[in-house]
Coordinates of C-alpha atoms in Angstrom, one line a residue:
M296 CA -28.5 -35.2 30.2
Q297 CA -31.7 -35.8 31.9
A298 CA -33.4 -39.1 31.9
I299 CA -36.2 -41.3 33.9
Q300 CA -34.9 -43.7 36.3
F301 CA -36.5 -46.2 39.1
E302 CA -34.4 -46.9 42.5
Q303 CA -36.8 -50.1 43.3
I304 CA -39.6 -51.8 42.0
G305 CA -43.4 -50.3 42.3
G306 CA -46.2 -48.4 40.6
P307 CA -45.8 -45.1 38.6
E308 CA -44.4 -43.3 41.6
V309 CA -40.9 -44.6 41.6
L310 CA -40.3 -43.1 38.4
K311 CA -37.8 -40.1 39.1
L312 CA -36.3 -37.3 36.9
V313 CA -32.6 -37.4 37.0
D314 CA -29.3 -35.9 35.9
V315 CA -26.9 -38.8 34.6
P316 CA -24.1 -39.0 32.4
R317 CA -24.6 -38.6 28.7
P318 CA -23.4 -42.2 26.7
S319 CA -20.5 -42.3 24.3
A320 CA -20.5 -44.3 21.4
G321 CA -18.4 -47.7 20.8
P322 CA -17.5 -49.3 17.9
G323 CA -20.3 -49.8 15.2
Q324 CA -22.6 -48.0 17.7
V325 CA -24.1 -44.1 17.1
V326 CA -25.5 -41.8 20.1
V327 CA -29.1 -40.5 19.1
R328 CA -30.3 -37.2 20.7
N329 CA -33.7 -38.4 21.1
K330 CA -36.9 -36.3 19.8
F331 CA -39.6 -38.4 20.7
A332 CA -39.9 -42.1 22.7
G333 CA -42.5 -44.5 22.6
V334 CA -44.6 -45.5 25.9
N335 CA -45.9 -49.3 26.2
F336 CA -46.7 -51.9 28.2
I337 CA -43.2 -53.4 28.6
D338 CA -42.1 -50.5 30.1
T339 CA -44.8 -51.2 33.2
Y340 CA -43.3 -55.0 33.4
F341 CA -39.9 -53.9 34.1
R342 CA -40.8 -51.1 36.3
S343 CA -43.3 -53.2 38.4
G344 CA -40.9 -56.4 38.5
V345 CA -43.4 -58.3 35.9
Y346 CA -39.8 -58.4 33.8
P347 CA -36.3 -58.6 35.6
A348 CA -34.7 -55.6 36.0
N349 CA -31.1 -53.9 37.6
L350 CA -31.9 -51.1 40.0
P351 CA -31.4 -48.5 39.3
G352 CA -33.6 -48.9 36.3
T353 CA -34.2 -47.2 33.0
L354 CA -37.3 -47.6 30.5
G355 CA -37.5 -47.4 26.9
Q356 CA -37.9 -49.7 24.3
E357 CA -38.1 -47.1 20.8
A358 CA -37.1 -43.7 20.1
A359 CA -36.4 -41.3 17.0
G360 CA -33.6 -38.6 17.1
E361 CA -31.1 -37.4 15.4
V362 CA -27.5 -39.0 15.0
V363 CA -24.8 -36.9 17.0
E364 CA -22.2 -39.3 17.6
I365 CA -20.6 -42.1 15.3
G366 CA -18.5 -45.0 16.6
S367 CA -15.9 -46.3 14.3
G368 CA -16.4 -48.7 11.6
V369 CA -20.0 -47.1 11.4
S370 CA -20.4 -46.4 7.4
N371 CA -24.3 -46.6 6.7
L372 CA -24.6 -43.1 8.9
K373 CA -23.6 -40.1 9.1
I374 CA -24.0 -37.2 11.9
G375 CA -27.8 -35.4 11.1
D376 CA -29.3 -38.4 10.0
H377 CA -32.6 -38.7 11.2
V378 CA -33.2 -42.1 12.8
A379 CA -35.7 -44.4 14.4
Y380 CA -34.3 -47.4 16.7
L381 CA -34.9 -50.0 19.2
G382 CA -33.5 -49.2 22.4
N383 CA -32.4 -51.3 25.6
Q384 CA -34.7 -49.8 28.3
D385 CA -33.1 -46.5 27.8
T386 CA -35.0 -44.2 25.6
Y387 CA -36.7 -42.1 28.3
A388 CA -34.1 -39.8 28.4
Q389 CA -32.4 -37.2 26.2
Y390 CA -29.6 -39.0 24.9
S391 CA -29.2 -42.9 23.9
V392 CA -26.9 -44.8 22.5
T393 CA -27.6 -47.8 19.8
L394 CA -26.1 -50.4 17.0
A395 CA -25.6 -48.4 14.1
S396 CA -27.2 -51.9 12.5
R397 CA -30.4 -51.6 14.3
A398 CA -30.9 -47.6 13.4
T399 CA -33.2 -47.1 10.7
K400 CA -32.8 -43.8 8.6
F401 CA -36.0 -42.0 7.5
D402 CA -37.0 -38.9 6.0
P403 CA -38.9 -37.0 7.9
S404 CA -40.6 -35.4 4.8
E405 CA -42.2 -38.9 4.1
I406 CA -42.3 -39.8 7.8
S407 CA -42.6 -37.7 10.6
M408 CA -40.3 -37.6 13.8
E409 CA -43.4 -38.7 16.0
C410 CA -44.9 -40.6 13.6
A411 CA -41.2 -43.1 13.4
A412 CA -41.0 -43.3 17.2
A413 CA -44.7 -44.0 17.5
V414 CA -44.8 -47.0 15.1
L415 CA -41.5 -49.0 15.9
L416 CA -42.4 -51.4 18.8
Q417 CA -46.2 -52.0 18.2
G418 CA -45.3 -52.3 14.4
L419 CA -42.6 -54.6 14.3
T420 CA -44.8 -56.6 16.5
A421 CA -47.8 -56.2 14.5
H422 CA -46.2 -57.3 11.2
T423 CA -44.5 -60.4 13.1
L424 CA -47.3 -61.4 14.5
V425 CA -49.3 -61.2 11.2
T426 CA -46.4 -62.8 8.9
R427 CA -44.6 -65.0 11.3
S428 CA -46.4 -66.1 14.5
Y429 CA -49.5 -67.6 12.2
K430 CA -49.4 -66.0 8.4
V431 CA -52.5 -64.3 7.7
R432 CA -54.4 -65.3 4.3
S433 CA -57.3 -63.7 2.7
G434 CA -60.3 -64.7 3.5
D435 CA -59.2 -65.9 7.1
W436 CA -61.1 -64.7 10.2
V437 CA -59.4 -62.9 12.9
L438 CA -60.1 -62.0 16.5
V439 CA -57.9 -59.3 17.6
Q440 CA -58.8 -58.7 21.4
A441 CA -58.3 -54.6 22.7
G442 CA -58.9 -53.9 19.0
A443 CA -58.4 -50.0 19.8
G444 CA -55.2 -50.3 21.5
G445 CA -51.9 -49.4 19.8
T446 CA -50.9 -52.6 18.6
G447 CA -54.7 -53.9 18.2
R448 CA -55.1 -51.3 15.8
L449 CA -52.3 -51.8 13.3
I450 CA -53.3 -55.8 13.6
I451 CA -56.5 -55.0 12.3
Q452 CA -55.1 -52.8 9.8
M453 CA -52.2 -55.2 8.7
C454 CA -54.8 -58.3 8.7
K455 CA -57.5 -56.3 6.3
H456 CA -54.5 -55.5 4.3
L457 CA -53.8 -58.9 3.6
G458 CA -57.4 -59.9 3.0
A459 CA -59.0 -60.7 6.2
R460 CA -62.0 -60.6 8.1
V461 CA -61.8 -59.4 11.5
I462 CA -63.4 -59.4 14.6
A463 CA -62.3 -56.9 17.1
T464 CA -63.2 -56.8 20.9
T465 CA -63.4 -53.4 22.8
S466 CA -64.8 -51.8 26.2
N467 CA -67.4 -49.0 25.2
D468 CA -68.5 -47.6 22.2
A469 CA -65.9 -44.9 21.4
K470 CA -63.2 -47.3 20.9
A471 CA -65.8 -49.5 19.3
E472 CA -65.8 -46.4 16.3
I473 CA -61.7 -46.5 16.8
A474 CA -61.7 -50.1 15.8
R475 CA -64.2 -49.7 12.7
Q476 CA -62.3 -47.1 11.7
A477 CA -59.1 -49.3 12.0
G478 CA -61.2 -51.8 9.2
A479 CA -62.7 -54.1 11.9
D480 CA -65.7 -55.7 10.2
H481 CA -67.2 -56.3 13.6
V482 CA -66.9 -55.3 16.9
I483 CA -67.7 -57.1 20.3
N484 CA -68.3 -54.9 23.6
Y485 CA -66.5 -57.4 25.9
T486 CA -68.3 -55.4 28.6
E487 CA -71.8 -56.2 27.9
E488 CA -71.8 -60.2 26.5
S489 CA -69.3 -63.2 25.8
V490 CA -66.7 -62.6 23.4
P491 CA -67.0 -66.4 22.3
E492 CA -70.9 -66.5 21.9
A493 CA -70.6 -63.3 20.0
V494 CA -67.7 -64.9 18.1
L495 CA -69.7 -68.0 17.0
R496 CA -73.0 -66.3 16.0
I497 CA -70.6 -64.4 13.4
V498 CA -68.7 -67.3 12.5
P499 CA -70.0 -70.6 13.7
E500 CA -67.1 -72.6 13.1
G501 CA -64.8 -70.1 15.0
V502 CA -62.1 -67.7 14.1
H503 CA -58.8 -69.2 12.3
V504 CA -56.3 -67.1 15.0
V505 CA -56.9 -64.9 17.6
Y506 CA -54.2 -62.1 18.6
D507 CA -54.2 -61.6 22.6
G508 CA -52.5 -59.2 24.1
V509 CA -54.3 -58.9 27.2
G510 CA -53.7 -61.8 29.0
K511 CA -55.4 -63.2 31.7
A512 CA -58.7 -62.1 31.7
T513 CA -59.3 -62.6 28.2
F514 CA -57.1 -66.3 27.7
S515 CA -59.8 -68.5 28.0
G516 CA -62.2 -66.7 25.6
S517 CA -60.0 -66.5 23.6
I518 CA -59.4 -70.2 23.3
A519 CA -63.1 -70.8 23.3
S520 CA -63.3 -68.7 20.0
L521 CA -61.3 -70.6 18.1
R522 CA -62.2 -73.2 14.9
R523 CA -60.8 -76.4 14.8
E524 CA -57.1 -76.4 14.2
G525 CA -57.3 -72.3 15.0
S526 CA -53.9 -70.6 16.4
M527 CA -53.9 -68.9 19.8
V528 CA -51.2 -65.7 19.6
S529 CA -50.8 -64.7 23.3
F530 CA -48.5 -61.7 23.3
G531 CA -48.9 -59.5 26.1
N532 CA -49.9 -59.4 29.5
A533 CA -51.9 -55.8 29.9
S534 CA -54.0 -57.7 32.6
G535 CA -51.8 -59.6 33.9
T536 CA -49.8 -62.9 33.1
V537 CA -52.0 -65.9 32.1
P538 CA -52.1 -68.6 34.5
P539 CA -50.6 -72.3 33.6
V540 CA -52.4 -74.0 30.7
Q541 CA -53.3 -77.6 30.7
L542 CA -52.0 -78.6 27.3
F543 CA -54.9 -81.2 27.2
D544 CA -57.6 -78.6 26.9
L545 CA -55.9 -77.8 23.5
S546 CA -56.5 -81.4 21.8
A547 CA -60.0 -81.1 21.7
K548 CA -59.7 -78.9 18.3
N549 CA -56.3 -79.6 18.0
L550 CA -55.5 -76.0 18.8
C551 CA -51.9 -74.6 18.4
L552 CA -50.6 -72.0 21.3
L553 CA -47.7 -69.4 20.7
R554 CA -46.4 -67.1 23.2
P555 CA -44.2 -65.0 20.9
R556 CA -41.6 -62.2 22.0
L557 CA -40.9 -59.8 19.2
Y558 CA -37.2 -59.9 19.6
G559 CA -37.0 -63.8 18.9
Y560 CA -38.1 -62.6 15.5
I561 CA -35.7 -59.9 14.9
V562 CA -32.4 -61.6 15.7
T563 CA -30.3 -60.9 12.9
D564 CA -29.7 -57.3 11.2
E565 CA -31.6 -58.7 8.3
E566 CA -34.7 -59.9 9.8
Y567 CA -34.8 -56.4 11.7
Q568 CA -34.4 -54.2 8.8
R569 CA -36.9 -56.1 6.6
H570 CA -39.9 -56.1 9.0
L571 CA -39.0 -52.7 9.9
N572 CA -38.7 -51.4 6.3
A573 CA -42.0 -53.1 5.6
V574 CA -43.9 -51.3 8.0
F575 CA -42.2 -47.9 7.0
D576 CA -43.6 -48.8 3.6
L577 CA -47.2 -49.6 4.6
V578 CA -46.9 -46.1 6.5
K579 CA -45.8 -44.6 3.7
C580 CA -48.3 -45.4 1.3
G581 CA -51.3 -45.1 3.4
K582 CA -52.1 -48.7 4.6
L583 CA -51.2 -48.1 8.3
D584 CA -53.1 -45.0 9.7
I585 CA -50.6 -44.3 13.1
Q586 CA -52.7 -42.8 15.8
I587 CA -50.9 -40.8 18.2
F588 CA -53.2 -40.7 21.5
K589 CA -51.3 -38.2 23.9
T590 CA -47.8 -36.9 24.0
Y591 CA -46.2 -36.4 27.6
E592 CA -43.2 -34.3 28.7
L593 CA -40.0 -36.6 29.7
K594 CA -40.9 -35.4 33.8
D595 CA -44.5 -36.9 33.1
A596 CA -43.2 -40.2 32.5
A597 CA -45.3 -41.5 35.5
Q598 CA -48.3 -40.1 34.3
S599 CA -48.2 -41.9 30.8
H600 CA -48.0 -45.4 32.9
I601 CA -51.1 -44.6 35.1
D602 CA -52.7 -43.9 31.9
L603 CA -52.0 -46.5 30.1
Q604 CA -52.4 -49.2 32.9
A605 CA -55.6 -47.6 33.6
R606 CA -56.7 -48.4 30.0
K607 CA -57.9 -45.0 29.3
T608 CA -56.1 -44.6 26.4
T609 CA -56.7 -45.6 22.5
G610 CA -53.4 -45.4 19.7
K611 CA -50.0 -44.4 20.9
L612 CA -48.6 -42.9 24.0
L613 CA -45.3 -40.8 23.3
I614 CA -43.1 -38.9 25.2
S615 CA -41.3 -35.7 24.2
I616 CA -37.7 -35.3 25.0
P617 CA -36.4 -31.6 26.1

């Protein structure tokens, strides 16, 4: 089968299309013929060495496809079922193996294969952030950094669904319009004005929570935008890793700082299925608009990383698996 691999840590150019053996299903597992795989910043972290990776390395955290092989002990799925699942750095490939308990069956007449692949990681991330990291309540003020990005758009939509008031940041007018269409009440162009100054003009006491997936470039501004007893949820490193934090700096306003990881919220099968079913329900009832920015061929996986890291994209990037 065909898959994307990298034999050394580096830039997008290290990603190569290779032929590798097809995996087989063990007990409790299924093999999925992938149709679409999602592209995420975490993939660039493994490729570039921000997160450790075994070499030769493979990539991919999510995919949607069709079950083609079932291991012993599997009773919840059958061959031919359409499933979406979180991978193990292995979905940039024609076939992947996954635990049957972590493969969620869906009806393609309700959710398309592309949408199922696109909403997994970002949808689960957004849902756990707004329900577990900081439980958004009606009337809350929320700041979403990079509101036009894939996860940012979903956070905005979920916060509005929960009754919050949302301020989003973007880098240009086109992205500002995307954030507004997602439901943002106010949009700040961070290339033209100070984010905390703009936030405090809108809500002088500051926001209840900041969701910041950008990292190094926005961290201090996010902290400055919070009200007393506000919560800073730092969940990504798109601009680089946040430098060491002086905890004493949080004490002036009794701030809460979290650096959550999605997989810490979906340790059990019950947690995983509960959050994913909630996300799928939001999609099916029209509360979540999933925007797919671009779909790349498998051989062009490197270009997807180039575009993602250049911040030229809004919404989700997918890889179509031949």
